[in-house]
Structures are given as C-alpha cells and as structure tokens.
mmCIF file of C-alpha atoms in Angstrom:
data_model
loop_
_atom_site.group_PDB
_atom_site.id
_atom_site.type_symbol
_atom_site.label_atom_id
_atom_site.label_comp_id
_atom_site.label_asym_id
_atom_site.label_seq_id
_atom_site.Cartn_x
_atom_site.Cartn_y
_atom_site.Cartn_z
ATOM 1 C CA MET A 1 0.291 0.096 -0.316
ATOM 2 C CA LYS A 2 2.782 2.280 0.925
ATOM 3 C CA THR A 3 4.220 1.854 -2.995
ATOM 4 C CA ILE A 4 0.570 2.619 -4.719
ATOM 5 C CA ASP A 5 0.736 5.604 -2.017
ATOM 6 C CA ILE A 6 4.174 6.939 -3.157
ATOM 7 C CA ALA A 7 2.978 6.507 -7.130
ATOM 8 C CA LEU A 8 -0.984 8.277 -7.045
ATOM 9 C CA LYS A 9 1.544 11.487 -5.338
ATOM 10 C CA ASP A 10 4.284 11.141 -7.488
ATOM 11 C CA LEU A 11 1.465 11.371 -11.139
ATOM 12 C CA ARG A 12 -0.903 13.816 -8.522
ATOM 13 C CA ARG A 13 1.742 15.945 -8.088
ATOM 14 C CA MET A 14 3.255 15.613 -12.697
ATOM 15 C CA PHE A 15 -0.493 16.631 -13.154
ATOM 16 C CA LEU A 16 -0.287 19.740 -11.492
ATOM 17 C CA SER A 17 2.878 20.636 -13.464
ATOM 18 C CA ALA A 18 2.943 22.110 -16.489
ATOM 19 C CA PHE A 19 5.604 21.532 -17.524
ATOM 20 C CA PHE A 20 4.136 18.181 -18.022
ATOM 21 C CA LEU A 21 1.615 18.790 -19.355
ATOM 22 C CA ALA A 22 2.397 20.783 -22.539
ATOM 23 C CA PHE A 23 5.366 18.362 -23.422
ATOM 24 C CA GLY A 24 3.316 15.142 -21.772
ATOM 25 C CA LEU A 25 -0.480 15.830 -24.053
ATOM 26 C CA VAL A 26 -0.871 18.885 -25.627
ATOM 27 C CA LEU A 27 2.425 19.799 -27.612
ATOM 28 C CA PRO A 28 2.159 15.498 -28.969
ATOM 29 C CA LEU A 29 -1.446 16.470 -29.513
ATOM 30 C CA ALA A 30 -0.978 19.577 -31.435
ATOM 31 C CA THR A 31 2.007 17.726 -33.934
ATOM 32 C CA ALA A 32 -0.654 14.624 -33.643
ATOM 33 C CA GLY A 33 -2.834 16.909 -35.509
ATOM 34 C CA LEU A 34 -0.527 19.553 -37.667
ATOM 35 C CA PHE A 35 -0.129 16.570 -39.416
ATOM 36 C CA TYR A 36 -3.041 15.196 -39.605
ATOM 37 C CA PHE A 37 -4.650 18.309 -41.087
ATOM 38 C CA ALA A 38 -1.351 19.119 -43.359
ATOM 39 C CA PHE A 39 -1.056 15.055 -45.214
ATOM 40 C CA GLY A 40 -5.030 14.960 -45.230
ATOM 41 C CA GLY A 41 -6.536 15.564 -42.993
ATOM 42 C CA MET A 42 -10.533 14.444 -42.320
ATOM 43 C CA ASP A 43 -11.259 15.178 -46.402
ATOM 44 C CA SER A 44 -7.776 12.408 -47.467
ATOM 45 C CA GLY A 45 -10.477 10.436 -48.790
ATOM 46 C CA GLY A 46 -8.526 6.820 -47.031
ATOM 47 C CA GLY A 47 -4.918 8.531 -48.682
ATOM 48 C CA GLY A 48 -5.971 8.081 -52.061
ATOM 49 C CA PHE A 49 -6.413 11.091 -54.925
ATOM 50 C CA ASP A 50 -8.215 11.585 -57.797
ATOM 51 C CA LEU A 51 -6.867 12.821 -60.804
ATOM 52 C CA ALA A 52 -8.774 14.815 -63.744
ATOM 53 C CA PRO A 53 -10.755 12.755 -66.124
ATOM 54 C CA ILE A 54 -8.228 12.944 -69.707
ATOM 55 C CA PRO A 55 -10.330 14.538 -72.408
ATOM 56 C CA VAL A 56 -9.219 12.590 -76.073
ATOM 57 C CA VAL A 57 -9.791 13.386 -79.412
ATOM 58 C CA VAL A 58 -9.664 10.853 -81.602
ATOM 59 C CA ALA A 59 -9.433 10.522 -85.480
ATOM 60 C CA ASN A 60 -9.975 6.865 -86.766
ATOM 61 C CA LEU A 61 -9.006 7.286 -90.482
ATOM 62 C CA ASP A 62 -8.370 3.307 -91.063
ATOM 63 C CA ARG A 63 -10.529 1.065 -92.574
ATOM 64 C CA ALA A 64 -11.187 -2.577 -92.311
ATOM 65 C CA GLN A 65 -8.814 -4.917 -93.812
ATOM 66 C CA GLY A 66 -9.731 -8.569 -94.624
ATOM 67 C CA GLY A 67 -12.444 -8.642 -91.415
ATOM 68 C CA LEU A 68 -10.218 -6.058 -89.458
ATOM 69 C CA ALA A 69 -10.954 -3.660 -88.051
ATOM 70 C CA ALA A 70 -7.883 -1.949 -85.907
ATOM 71 C CA GLY A 71 -9.134 1.014 -85.808
ATOM 72 C CA ASP A 72 -12.077 0.602 -84.132
ATOM 73 C CA ILE A 73 -10.646 -1.578 -81.889
ATOM 74 C CA VAL A 74 -7.749 1.145 -80.483
ATOM 75 C CA ALA A 75 -11.395 3.351 -80.259
ATOM 76 C CA GLY A 76 -13.298 0.918 -78.013
ATOM 77 C CA ILE A 77 -9.791 -0.028 -75.787
ATOM 78 C CA LEU A 78 -9.654 4.253 -76.067
ATOM 79 C CA ASP A 79 -13.151 3.832 -74.589
ATOM 80 C CA ASP A 80 -13.722 1.179 -72.455
ATOM 81 C CA SER A 81 -10.349 0.881 -70.782
ATOM 82 C CA LEU A 82 -9.881 3.300 -68.331
ATOM 83 C CA PRO A 83 -13.854 5.014 -68.228
ATOM 84 C CA GLY A 84 -15.086 7.749 -66.117
ATOM 85 C CA LEU A 85 -10.615 8.947 -66.378
ATOM 86 C CA ILE A 86 -10.689 9.517 -70.181
ATOM 87 C CA GLN A 87 -13.055 11.085 -72.031
ATOM 88 C CA ALA A 88 -12.839 9.736 -75.519
ATOM 89 C CA SER A 89 -15.199 11.947 -78.272
ATOM 90 C CA GLN A 90 -14.573 10.523 -81.955
ATOM 91 C CA ALA A 91 -12.895 13.577 -84.397
ATOM 92 C CA ASP A 92 -13.927 13.659 -88.687
ATOM 93 C CA SER A 93 -9.858 14.539 -89.617
ATOM 94 C CA ALA A 94 -6.251 14.213 -88.840
ATOM 95 C CA ALA A 95 -6.457 18.416 -88.325
ATOM 96 C CA ALA A 96 -10.117 19.235 -86.733
ATOM 97 C CA ALA A 97 -7.808 16.414 -83.908
ATOM 98 C CA ARG A 98 -4.738 18.500 -83.611
ATOM 99 C CA ALA A 99 -7.824 21.838 -83.831
ATOM 100 C CA ALA A 100 -8.682 20.772 -80.637
ATOM 101 C CA VAL A 101 -6.079 20.242 -78.260
ATOM 102 C CA ASP A 102 -4.891 24.038 -80.365
ATOM 103 C CA ARG A 103 -7.641 25.318 -78.807
ATOM 104 C CA GLN A 104 -7.094 23.074 -75.538
ATOM 105 C CA GLN A 105 -10.225 21.050 -75.335
ATOM 106 C CA ALA A 106 -8.588 18.127 -75.581
ATOM 107 C CA ALA A 107 -4.971 16.914 -73.668
ATOM 108 C CA VAL A 108 -4.358 14.340 -76.674
ATOM 109 C CA ALA A 109 -5.067 13.706 -79.882
ATOM 110 C CA VAL A 110 -4.500 10.414 -81.452
ATOM 111 C CA ILE A 111 -4.605 9.816 -85.055
ATOM 112 C CA ILE A 112 -4.717 6.682 -86.964
ATOM 113 C CA PRO A 113 -3.893 6.401 -90.087
ATOM 114 C CA GLU A 114 -5.531 5.135 -93.149
ATOM 115 C CA GLY A 115 -4.705 1.823 -93.917
ATOM 116 C CA LEU A 116 -3.926 0.656 -90.455
ATOM 117 C CA SER A 117 -5.370 -2.397 -90.345
ATOM 118 C CA ALA A 118 -4.213 -3.861 -94.288
ATOM 119 C CA ALA A 119 -0.291 -2.861 -92.310
ATOM 120 C CA VAL A 120 -1.406 -5.538 -89.677
ATOM 121 C CA ILE A 121 -1.708 -7.710 -91.610
ATOM 122 C CA ARG A 122 0.350 -7.592 -94.752
ATOM 123 C CA PRO A 123 3.569 -8.130 -93.102
ATOM 124 C CA ASP A 124 4.996 -5.508 -94.809
ATOM 125 C CA GLY A 125 2.782 -3.159 -94.356
ATOM 126 C CA ARG A 126 3.937 -0.192 -92.018
ATOM 127 C CA ALA A 127 1.283 2.361 -90.137
ATOM 128 C CA THR A 128 1.772 4.756 -87.574
ATOM 129 C CA VAL A 129 -0.470 5.238 -84.777
ATOM 130 C CA GLU A 130 0.110 9.687 -84.645
ATOM 131 C CA LEU A 131 0.006 11.434 -81.055
ATOM 132 C CA TYR A 132 -0.893 15.195 -80.726
ATOM 133 C CA GLN A 133 -0.437 16.576 -77.317
ATOM 134 C CA ASP A 134 -1.074 19.803 -75.298
ATOM 135 C CA PRO A 135 3.337 20.093 -74.586
ATOM 136 C CA ALA A 136 1.314 21.855 -71.396
ATOM 137 C CA LEU A 137 0.643 18.341 -70.229
ATOM 138 C CA THR A 138 2.324 14.879 -68.721
ATOM 139 C CA LEU A 139 0.254 12.834 -67.092
ATOM 140 C CA GLY A 140 -3.139 12.678 -69.744
ATOM 141 C CA PRO A 141 -1.085 12.278 -72.285
ATOM 142 C CA GLY A 142 1.593 10.065 -70.324
ATOM 143 C CA ILE A 143 -2.270 7.522 -69.331
ATOM 144 C CA VAL A 144 -2.861 7.387 -72.754
ATOM 145 C CA GLN A 145 0.482 7.283 -74.710
ATOM 146 C CA GLY A 146 1.225 3.264 -72.461
ATOM 147 C CA VAL A 147 -2.609 2.271 -73.905
ATOM 148 C CA VAL A 148 -2.134 3.782 -76.756
ATOM 149 C CA ARG A 149 1.349 2.066 -76.587
ATOM 150 C CA GLN A 150 -0.409 -1.609 -75.148
ATOM 151 C CA VAL A 151 -3.168 -2.110 -78.664
ATOM 152 C CA VAL A 152 -0.124 -0.982 -81.167
ATOM 153 C CA ASP A 153 2.231 -3.677 -79.615
ATOM 154 C CA ALA A 154 -0.369 -5.548 -79.667
ATOM 155 C CA PHE A 155 -0.273 -5.226 -83.230
ATOM 156 C CA ALA A 156 3.389 -5.390 -83.885
ATOM 157 C CA GLY A 157 3.086 -9.175 -82.858
ATOM 158 C CA THR A 158 1.152 -10.525 -85.500
ATOM 159 C CA LYS A 159 3.887 -10.199 -87.482
ATOM 160 C CA ILE A 160 5.951 -11.496 -85.579
ATOM 161 C CA ALA A 161 3.519 -14.789 -85.294
ATOM 162 C CA ALA A 162 3.305 -14.754 -88.237
ATOM 163 C CA GLU A 163 6.419 -14.920 -89.160
ATOM 164 C CA VAL A 164 7.015 -17.729 -86.371
ATOM 165 C CA ALA A 165 4.299 -19.452 -87.955
ATOM 166 C CA ALA A 166 5.961 -19.365 -91.185
ATOM 167 C CA ALA A 167 8.781 -20.300 -90.431
ATOM 168 C CA GLN A 168 8.002 -23.226 -88.323
ATOM 169 C CA LEU A 169 5.929 -24.706 -91.387
ATOM 170 C CA ALA A 170 8.234 -23.765 -94.805
ATOM 171 C CA GLY A 171 10.684 -25.711 -92.235
ATOM 172 C CA HIS A 172 7.944 -28.741 -92.262
ATOM 173 C CA GLY A 173 7.092 -29.282 -96.273
ATOM 174 C CA GLY A 174 3.477 -26.685 -95.815
ATOM 175 C CA THR A 175 2.934 -23.917 -98.053
ATOM 176 C CA VAL A 176 3.679 -20.248 -96.830
ATOM 177 C CA ASP A 177 1.322 -18.279 -98.974
ATOM 178 C CA GLY A 178 -0.050 -14.366 -98.537
ATOM 179 C CA ALA A 179 -3.233 -16.088 -97.675
ATOM 180 C CA THR A 180 -1.815 -18.502 -95.087
ATOM 181 C CA LEU A 181 0.189 -14.927 -93.925
ATOM 182 C CA GLN A 182 -3.232 -13.359 -93.596
ATOM 183 C CA GLY A 183 -4.665 -15.190 -91.836
ATOM 184 C CA LEU A 184 -1.791 -16.800 -89.519
ATOM 185 C CA ALA A 185 -2.661 -12.498 -88.854
ATOM 186 C CA MET A 186 -6.046 -12.500 -88.331
ATOM 187 C CA GLU A 187 -6.145 -15.118 -85.850
ATOM 188 C CA TYR A 188 -4.239 -13.449 -84.094
ATOM 189 C CA ALA A 189 -4.575 -9.880 -84.620
ATOM 190 C CA ALA A 190 -8.321 -11.677 -83.069
ATOM 191 C CA TRP A 191 -6.957 -13.228 -80.237
ATOM 192 C CA SER A 192 -5.107 -9.301 -78.860
ATOM 193 C CA GLU A 193 -8.486 -7.689 -78.941
ATOM 194 C CA ARG A 194 -9.921 -10.313 -77.222
ATOM 195 C CA ALA A 195 -6.806 -10.173 -74.669
ATOM 196 C CA ALA A 196 -7.075 -5.883 -74.372
ATOM 197 C CA GLY A 197 -10.587 -6.785 -73.277
ATOM 198 C CA GLY A 198 -9.528 -9.331 -70.985
ATOM 199 C CA GLU A 199 -11.815 -12.190 -72.269
ATOM 200 C CA ALA A 200 -8.880 -14.488 -73.747
ATOM 201 C CA GLY A 201 -8.241 -15.673 -70.528
ATOM 202 C CA GLU A 202 -6.705 -15.998 -67.078
ATOM 203 C CA GLY A 203 -3.922 -12.892 -67.016
ATOM 204 C CA LEU A 204 -3.755 -11.210 -70.386
ATOM 205 C CA SER A 205 -5.758 -8.645 -69.829
ATOM 206 C CA LEU A 206 -3.765 -5.909 -71.179
ATOM 207 C CA LEU A 207 -4.864 -3.954 -68.158
ATOM 208 C CA ASP A 208 -5.388 -5.582 -64.187
ATOM 209 C CA VAL A 209 -7.191 -3.942 -61.550
ATOM 210 C CA ARG A 210 -6.349 -4.813 -58.243
ATOM 211 C CA SER A 211 -7.140 -3.290 -55.102
ATOM 212 C CA PRO A 212 -4.175 -2.669 -52.549
ATOM 213 C CA ALA A 213 -4.284 -5.171 -49.976
ATOM 214 C CA GLY A 214 -6.010 -3.704 -46.320
ATOM 215 C CA ALA A 215 -7.917 -2.509 -49.017
ATOM 216 C CA GLY A 216 -11.002 -2.500 -46.525
ATOM 217 C CA ASP A 217 -9.749 -1.378 -43.379
ATOM 218 C CA GLU A 218 -9.905 2.122 -44.428
ATOM 219 C CA GLY A 219 -11.488 3.216 -41.466
ATOM 220 C CA ALA A 220 -9.676 1.289 -38.675
ATOM 221 C CA GLY A 221 -6.433 2.385 -40.532
ATOM 222 C CA GLY A 222 -6.143 6.552 -39.584
ATOM 223 C CA ALA A 223 -8.106 5.871 -36.808
ATOM 224 C CA ALA A 224 -4.596 4.008 -36.504
ATOM 225 C CA SER A 225 -2.599 6.576 -37.648
ATOM 226 C CA VAL A 226 -3.717 8.847 -36.080
ATOM 227 C CA LEU A 227 -3.393 6.993 -32.845
ATOM 228 C CA GLY A 228 -0.113 6.216 -33.873
ATOM 229 C CA GLN A 229 1.278 9.948 -34.956
ATOM 230 C CA ILE A 230 -0.356 10.894 -31.276
ATOM 231 C CA MET A 231 2.022 7.743 -29.319
ATOM 232 C CA ALA A 232 5.354 9.042 -31.179
ATOM 233 C CA GLY A 233 4.779 12.833 -30.303
ATOM 234 C CA MET A 234 4.204 11.794 -26.293
ATOM 235 C CA MET A 235 7.318 9.081 -26.715
ATOM 236 C CA VAL A 236 10.112 12.214 -28.458
ATOM 237 C CA PHE A 237 8.428 14.742 -25.790
ATOM 238 C CA TYR A 238 8.671 12.378 -22.910
ATOM 239 C CA VAL A 239 12.032 12.083 -24.171
ATOM 240 C CA PHE A 240 12.465 15.933 -23.785
ATOM 241 C CA PHE A 241 10.852 15.947 -20.119
ATOM 242 C CA SER A 242 12.970 13.051 -18.744
ATOM 243 C CA GLY A 243 15.955 14.827 -19.397
ATOM 244 C CA ALA A 244 14.274 18.162 -17.844
ATOM 245 C CA ALA A 245 13.236 16.524 -14.804
ATOM 246 C CA ALA A 246 16.739 15.155 -14.094
ATOM 247 C CA ALA A 247 18.276 18.158 -14.624
#
C-alpha cells in the first residue's frame, strides 16, 4: 500500500505540473493534429488521390481490311479501358483533332492512320499511330500513350507471330502463301483484341486492376495512423521531459 500511495502522490504532482502537461499532452496532440490536417485531414478519402478526367479526341481514318478493323479496336479500347478517366470523343479528320488540342478542348489527339488494318495483316505493311498532345501536360498524355502503346505492340506481335508460324510451316514442308500469312495475322489480331478486353483467359488482360492489400480496413487504418502519430509525439516529448526533470 505504501508503494501505491507513493506512486499516486507522484502522479498527482506530475498532473499538476504545467511543464508535464505541455510536453506530455499538449505538444504531442498538437503535433499529431498538425501532420494530420497538413497531409490529408478529414477529406483524405482513405489516403488516395483523384485524377482529373483526360479529354481525348480520336481521329479514326482507318478502314477495315480482311475483316479486321484495327482502328475501331484502338478507339474502342480508349473508350473502355479506363472509364471515368479517359473521356474520348471522335473527330472527322486529323486536322480537326489537332485543332481541338490547340484550342485546349482536349489534352491529346490520337490520329489513327488510313491503312492501319492493312499494315497489321500484311507482313510488309507499315503504319504509324500519331499522338498530338498539349505540351503543357504530361500525366494525362502519358496515360493515353501507355494505353495506345499496349494496343500497337499487340498489333506488332501479329507480324512476329506470322513470321514464326510461316517459318515453322516451311520447316515441316507446309505451303506458305499470302493467304496463309493473312490468316495467321487475323487469328493473332483477334486474340489480341480478346486479350485487350480481358476475354482471352486469366492473366491476359492488358490492364489488371487490383485492390491494395488491406483496402477493406480504411476506416480503422485512419484511426490507427492518428493514434500512431500521437504515441510517437508523446515518446519524443517524453524524452525531453525526462531529461529536464532529471536535470
């Protein structure tokens, strides 16, 4: 009992000390509150951040070739890959698409050239998808460029697939002609379109969206973060208090 009485007496004296109250309670709480409101506050929404919608204008000059509409595939993926982030609209010509960017009505223009479908299915075909962007912007055009590059890379894979398959057929005595190469390219292009839409099987989607670990505990995580800051502040200021008290 004597030990408890001594401890209670010491606690009473500490809580009556303005120095202890300042370093043990006020300053840690003030520090935690400062960091909480400076780096998110009550409106942090779980610690994430919002991206403004990216206005994109698409000029699709391509025409279907042999049943493949590569231009429509590119335009469709821009419409569907990131809904709510990429806001795609159509333009009748490349000049109109560039003018929309110049007037700051769009962040980036995607100009799909005439003959893209033919270039995909022909081994010697060449075509270039043009991106025309606002030079003052970087993040939005970079996202659009990444989406378009994935699709174009998939189209480029048709040539590699056709060449490899043709070499294998020739090595086994098979007949390789233009129709065979076109058929191989068409099959690979169709597979690429399904893969871009996530329909070709597990793990083949060009865009894989996953929730971060522990996303279901956002409410508890926010409270734990604040409590952690308070505890850290108390530990730091308690060191100063102990040193001053010992002196």
